[in-house]
Short mmCIF file of C-alpha atoms and ligand atoms in Angstrom, two decimals:
data_model
loop_
_atom_site.label_atom_id
_atom_site.label_comp_id
_atom_site.label_asym_id
_atom_site.label_seq_id
_atom_site.Cartn_x
_atom_site.Cartn_y
_atom_site.Cartn_z
CA UNK A 14 13.22 -9.14 5.03
CA UNK A 15 14.01 -9.85 1.40
CA UNK A 16 13.31 -7.28 -1.31
CA UNK A 17 10.25 -9.28 -2.46
CA UNK A 18 8.86 -9.33 1.09
CA UNK A 19 9.35 -5.58 1.30
CA UNK A 20 7.60 -5.03 -2.05
CA UNK A 21 4.64 -7.09 -0.83
CA UNK A 22 4.60 -5.15 2.44
CA UNK A 23 4.54 -1.81 0.59
CA UNK A 24 1.65 -2.91 -1.63
CA UNK A 25 -0.53 -5.19 0.46
CA UNK A 26 -2.52 -2.57 2.40
CA UNK A 27 -3.64 -0.79 -0.71
CA UNK A 28 -6.84 -0.86 -2.69
CA UNK A 29 -4.95 -1.87 -5.84
CA UNK A 30 -1.53 -3.25 -6.72
CA UNK A 31 -1.54 -1.79 -10.21
CA UNK A 32 -3.15 0.90 -12.37
CA UNK A 33 -6.94 0.62 -12.52
CA UNK A 34 -10.05 1.85 -10.74
CA UNK A 35 -13.54 0.77 -9.79
CA UNK A 36 -14.86 2.87 -12.73
CA UNK A 37 -12.73 0.86 -15.16
CA UNK A 38 -13.88 -2.46 -13.71
CA UNK A 39 -17.51 -1.35 -13.97
CA UNK A 40 -16.99 -0.01 -17.50
CA UNK A 41 -15.63 -3.40 -18.64
CA UNK A 42 -18.56 -5.15 -16.92
CA UNK A 43 -21.01 -2.85 -18.65
CA UNK A 44 -19.51 -3.75 -22.05
CA UNK A 45 -20.12 -7.42 -21.23
CA UNK A 46 -23.75 -6.85 -20.30
CA UNK A 47 -23.95 -10.22 -18.52
CA UNK A 48 -27.26 -11.88 -17.61
CA UNK A 49 -28.36 -11.29 -14.02
CA UNK A 50 -30.81 -14.20 -13.92
CA UNK A 51 -28.18 -16.93 -13.95
CA UNK A 52 -25.36 -17.60 -11.53
CA UNK A 53 -22.00 -17.23 -13.29
CA UNK A 54 -18.70 -18.92 -12.50
CA UNK A 55 -15.91 -16.35 -12.56
CA UNK A 56 -12.12 -16.52 -12.06
CA UNK A 57 -10.17 -13.37 -11.15
CA UNK A 58 -6.54 -14.20 -11.89
CA UNK A 59 -3.71 -12.22 -10.26
CA UNK A 60 -6.33 -10.62 -8.01
CA UNK A 61 -3.89 -9.00 -5.53
CA UNK A 62 -5.74 -7.64 -2.50
CA UNK A 63 -8.89 -7.77 -4.62
CA UNK A 64 -10.00 -4.19 -5.43
CA UNK A 65 -11.64 -5.45 -8.63
CA UNK A 66 -12.78 -8.74 -7.02
CA UNK A 67 -14.93 -6.81 -4.55
CA UNK A 68 -16.43 -4.69 -7.36
CA UNK A 69 -17.21 -7.85 -9.33
CA UNK A 70 -18.76 -9.55 -6.31
CA UNK A 71 -20.98 -6.55 -5.66
CA UNK A 72 -22.10 -6.22 -9.27
CA UNK A 73 -22.32 -9.78 -10.59
CA UNK A 74 -24.61 -12.69 -9.89
CA UNK A 75 -21.93 -15.31 -9.47
CA UNK A 76 -19.22 -17.15 -7.59
CA UNK A 77 -15.70 -15.74 -7.97
CA UNK A 78 -12.50 -17.73 -7.53
CA UNK A 79 -9.82 -15.13 -6.83
CA UNK A 80 -6.30 -16.40 -7.53
CA UNK A 81 -2.94 -14.97 -6.52
CA UNK A 82 0.56 -16.28 -5.90
CA UNK A 83 0.99 -14.41 -2.61
CA UNK A 84 -1.02 -15.28 0.53
CA UNK A 85 -0.43 -11.79 1.99
CA UNK A 86 -2.68 -10.30 -0.70
CA UNK A 87 -5.28 -13.05 -0.38
CA UNK A 88 -5.46 -12.51 3.40
CA UNK A 89 -6.29 -8.86 2.76
CA UNK A 90 -8.99 -9.85 0.31
CA UNK A 91 -10.47 -12.42 2.71
CA UNK A 92 -10.60 -9.77 5.43
CA UNK A 93 -12.35 -7.28 3.12
CA UNK A 94 -14.84 -9.83 1.89
CA UNK A 95 -15.65 -10.81 5.50
CA UNK A 96 -16.19 -7.17 6.48
CA UNK A 97 -18.51 -6.67 3.51
CA UNK A 98 -20.43 -9.93 3.94
CA UNK A 99 -19.24 -11.25 0.56
CA UNK A 100 -17.63 -14.52 1.67
CA UNK A 101 -20.31 -16.63 -0.03
CA UNK A 102 -19.36 -15.01 -3.38
CA UNK A 103 -15.54 -14.95 -3.12
CA UNK A 104 -13.30 -17.96 -2.76
CA UNK A 105 -9.54 -17.30 -2.64
CA UNK A 106 -6.95 -19.63 -4.12
CA UNK A 107 -3.17 -19.45 -3.65
CA UNK A 108 -1.82 -20.69 -6.95
CA UNK A 109 0.36 -19.61 -9.85
CA UNK A 110 -1.53 -18.43 -12.91
CA UNK A 111 0.40 -20.84 -15.12
CA UNK A 112 -0.49 -23.84 -12.99
CA UNK A 113 -4.20 -23.59 -12.30
CA UNK A 114 -6.27 -26.52 -11.06
CA UNK A 115 -9.30 -25.60 -13.19
CA UNK A 116 -11.17 -27.93 -15.54
CA UNK A 117 -12.03 -27.47 -19.20
CA UNK A 118 -14.97 -25.15 -19.81
CA UNK A 119 -15.41 -24.43 -16.08
CA UNK A 120 -15.87 -20.65 -16.25
CA UNK A 121 -18.31 -18.18 -17.81
CA UNK A 122 -15.86 -15.33 -17.28
CA UNK A 123 -12.14 -14.95 -16.68
CA UNK A 124 -11.07 -11.57 -15.32
CA UNK A 125 -7.50 -10.34 -14.89
CA UNK A 126 -6.44 -6.76 -14.23
CA UNK A 127 -2.78 -5.83 -14.66
CA UNK A 128 -1.52 -9.36 -14.09
CA UNK A 129 -1.43 -11.45 -17.30
CA UNK A 130 2.01 -9.98 -18.12
CA UNK A 131 3.46 -12.28 -15.45
CA UNK A 132 3.13 -15.19 -17.91
CA UNK A 133 2.92 -13.07 -21.08
CA UNK A 134 -0.27 -11.90 -22.82
CA UNK A 135 -0.37 -14.46 -25.64
CA UNK A 136 0.66 -17.35 -23.41
CA UNK A 137 -2.08 -16.39 -20.93
CA UNK A 138 -4.74 -16.14 -23.65
CA UNK A 139 -3.88 -19.63 -24.83
CA UNK A 140 -3.63 -21.25 -21.40
CA UNK A 141 -6.77 -19.73 -19.91
CA UNK A 142 -8.95 -20.36 -22.96
CA UNK A 143 -9.34 -24.02 -21.99
CA UNK A 144 -10.99 -23.02 -18.71
CA UNK A 145 -13.65 -20.94 -20.47
CA UNK A 146 -16.95 -22.24 -21.80
CA UNK A 147 -17.56 -21.70 -25.50
CA UNK A 148 -19.17 -18.25 -25.62
CA UNK A 149 -17.54 -17.40 -22.27
CA UNK A 150 -15.70 -14.10 -21.80
CA UNK A 151 -12.18 -12.94 -21.07
CA UNK A 152 -11.62 -9.44 -19.62
CA UNK A 153 -7.93 -8.53 -19.24
CA UNK A 154 -5.93 -5.36 -18.87
CA UNK A 155 -2.46 -5.28 -20.39
CA UNK A 156 0.25 -2.66 -20.86
CA UNK A 157 -0.28 -1.15 -24.34
CA UNK A 158 1.24 1.56 -26.54
CA UNK A 159 -1.39 4.20 -27.22
CA UNK A 160 0.49 5.86 -30.09
CA UNK A 161 2.16 4.36 -33.20
CA UNK A 162 5.51 6.05 -32.48
CA UNK A 163 7.21 7.18 -29.29
CA UNK A 164 10.51 8.53 -27.90
CA UNK A 165 13.44 6.13 -27.96
CA UNK A 166 13.94 6.29 -24.16
CA UNK A 167 10.53 4.88 -23.32
CA UNK A 168 10.57 2.46 -26.25
CA UNK A 169 13.84 0.98 -25.00
CA UNK A 170 12.71 0.87 -21.38
CA UNK A 171 9.58 -1.15 -22.14
CA UNK A 172 11.27 -3.34 -24.75
CA UNK A 173 13.67 -4.51 -22.06
CA UNK A 174 11.07 -4.70 -19.23
CA UNK A 175 8.32 -6.38 -21.22
CA UNK A 176 9.06 -7.03 -24.90
CA UNK A 177 5.42 -8.07 -25.51
CA UNK A 178 4.24 -4.45 -25.14
CA UNK A 179 2.43 -3.52 -28.36
CA UNK A 180 -0.29 -1.34 -29.87
CA UNK A 181 -3.90 -2.40 -29.28
CA UNK A 182 -4.44 -3.46 -32.91
CA UNK A 183 -1.72 -6.11 -32.54
CA UNK A 184 -3.03 -7.30 -29.16
CA UNK A 185 -6.50 -7.64 -30.74
CA UNK A 186 -4.96 -9.65 -33.61
CA UNK A 187 -3.44 -11.99 -31.03
CA UNK A 188 -6.86 -12.47 -29.45
CA UNK A 189 -8.42 -13.19 -32.85
CA UNK A 190 -5.61 -15.56 -33.85
CA UNK A 191 -6.20 -17.52 -30.66
CA UNK A 192 -9.92 -18.16 -30.98
CA UNK A 193 -11.46 -15.07 -29.39
CA UNK A 194 -13.66 -12.31 -30.83
CA UNK A 195 -13.25 -8.79 -29.52
CA UNK A 196 -16.33 -7.47 -27.71
CA UNK A 197 -14.86 -4.16 -26.56
CA UNK A 198 -11.70 -2.19 -25.85
CA UNK A 199 -10.74 0.93 -23.96
CA UNK A 200 -7.58 2.14 -22.31
CA UNK A 201 -7.20 3.42 -18.75
CA UNK A 202 -7.19 7.17 -18.17
CA UNK A 203 -4.25 8.92 -16.51
CA UNK A 204 -6.37 9.21 -13.34
CA UNK A 205 -6.46 5.42 -13.14
CA UNK A 206 -2.67 5.47 -12.81
CA UNK A 207 -2.15 8.61 -10.74
CA UNK A 208 -5.21 9.05 -8.50
CA UNK A 209 -6.03 5.44 -7.69
CA UNK A 210 -2.56 3.86 -7.78
CA UNK A 211 0.48 6.16 -7.65
CA UNK A 212 -0.76 8.84 -5.21
CA UNK A 213 -2.01 6.33 -2.59
CA UNK A 214 1.31 4.47 -2.97
CA UNK A 215 3.34 7.65 -2.41
CA UNK A 216 1.24 8.37 0.69
CA UNK A 217 2.40 5.03 2.15
CA UNK A 218 6.15 5.62 1.58
CA UNK A 219 6.81 7.43 4.88
CA UNK A 220 5.22 4.83 7.14
CA UNK A 221 6.74 2.02 5.13
CA UNK A 222 10.24 3.46 5.66
CA UNK A 223 9.56 3.96 9.38
CA UNK A 224 8.28 0.38 9.73
CA UNK A 225 11.53 -0.87 8.24
CA UNK A 226 13.85 1.49 10.15
CA UNK A 227 14.77 3.30 6.95
CA UNK A 228 16.83 0.29 5.89
CA UNK A 229 18.86 0.41 2.70
CA UNK A 230 16.63 -2.18 1.04
CA UNK A 231 13.43 -0.38 2.06
CA UNK A 232 14.84 2.86 0.62
CA UNK A 233 15.67 1.02 -2.60
CA UNK A 234 12.08 -0.25 -2.87
CA UNK A 235 10.76 3.31 -2.47
CA UNK A 236 13.29 4.70 -4.97
CA UNK A 237 12.41 2.04 -7.56
CA UNK A 238 8.70 2.77 -7.23
CA UNK A 239 9.31 6.52 -7.39
CA UNK A 240 11.41 6.01 -10.55
CA UNK A 241 8.48 4.12 -12.11
CA UNK A 242 6.19 7.03 -11.23
CA UNK A 243 8.63 9.59 -12.68
CA UNK A 244 8.86 7.62 -15.90
CA UNK A 245 5.08 7.47 -16.16
CA UNK A 246 4.80 11.23 -15.57
CA UNK A 247 7.31 11.86 -18.34
CA UNK A 248 5.85 9.49 -20.93
CA UNK A 249 2.19 9.10 -19.95
CA UNK A 250 1.00 10.12 -23.42
CA UNK A 251 2.54 7.02 -24.96
CA UNK A 252 1.41 4.03 -22.88
CA UNK A 253 -1.39 2.83 -20.67
CA UNK A 254 -3.19 -0.34 -19.75
CA UNK A 255 -5.56 -1.46 -22.50
CA UNK A 256 -8.67 -3.27 -21.29
CA UNK A 257 -9.53 -6.09 -23.71
CA UNK A 258 -12.92 -7.76 -23.50
CA UNK A 259 -13.35 -10.82 -25.72
CA UNK A 260 -15.57 -13.84 -26.28
CA UNK A 261 -14.32 -17.40 -26.76
CA UNK A 262 -15.40 -18.73 -30.16
CA UNK A 263 -16.74 -22.22 -30.93
N1 LIG B 312 -5.36 -7.30 -10.08
C1 LIG B 312 -4.77 -6.55 -9.01
C2 LIG B 312 -4.99 -5.08 -9.22
O1 LIG B 312 -5.23 -4.67 -10.37
O2 LIG B 312 -4.91 -4.33 -8.24
C3 LIG B 312 -3.28 -6.84 -8.85
C4 LIG B 312 -2.40 -6.43 -10.00
S1 LIG B 312 -0.66 -6.57 -9.63
C5 LIG B 312 0.06 -5.47 -10.79
C6 LIG B 312 -0.22 -8.18 -10.27
C7 LIG B 312 -0.67 -9.32 -9.36
O3 LIG B 312 -0.27 -10.57 -9.94
C8 LIG B 312 -0.08 -9.28 -7.96
O4 LIG B 312 -1.10 -9.39 -7.02
C9 LIG B 312 0.86 -10.49 -7.92
O5 LIG B 312 0.94 -11.07 -6.63
C10 LIG B 312 0.18 -11.42 -8.89
N2 LIG B 312 1.07 -12.44 -9.47
C11 LIG B 312 2.35 -12.30 -9.90
N3 LIG B 312 2.79 -13.46 -10.43
C12 LIG B 312 1.77 -14.34 -10.31
C13 LIG B 312 1.60 -15.71 -10.68
N4 LIG B 312 2.58 -16.39 -11.27
N5 LIG B 312 0.43 -16.31 -10.41
C14 LIG B 312 -0.58 -15.64 -9.79
N6 LIG B 312 -0.49 -14.33 -9.44
C15 LIG B 312 0.67 -13.70 -9.69
#
């Protein structure tokens, strides 16, 4: 197995592939206060195994197209939606988020939790705007500094991992400069990193290593993920995922 295949294997049986929680998804939905008397067209981009897709399907009157690059995650989501009787509300699509087959003004709502960074926040805002109706909504979570200053070590780490990391006020400016109006903003609590993402991941390490005969590459995957957790524990007061909810202007 390649390293990428191992990473997918470690993450695919989990509720989420990134920080977030059902509470956060519902909080963002509540900010939107969408009508329940009309059927909405929704895209969930970078859906992973669909933790948030299932919450959206349960709480929205609409049809959700859930997009991801990796079929392993989409298979998990299809299985969950079958078990929950939600297949008429969730359609999965294996596609890259920078090459979507959608038409102009097709969607009432574009959702994306912890995934837009794959093509960059500003690039994603611009690209996906075409697929939204005027007055349609974008709800995205994105890695964000939660303080104006921070220790050099974490600043340098994120600047090399993802140079687009910024404070919320600058992310909001990018939304406004690209034809959106902010409807609401909050950032994820530490529980949404530790309780719903990191702890369940750590609980899978042992079986994952057994499944892969404790191979060198499998151990590297575990070590890399543990290093990410250690870094978060050390610097969790300085960054989180910001949840940005915005409306597309005329
Ligand atoms: N939204 C899910 C969640 O919060 O649990 C998954 C978040 S995970 C951090 C990022 C997701 O983006 C993964 O499922 C990954 O497969 C997907 N992804 C990465 N690159 C992508 C691309 N170019 N197009 C579509 N999905 C992509």
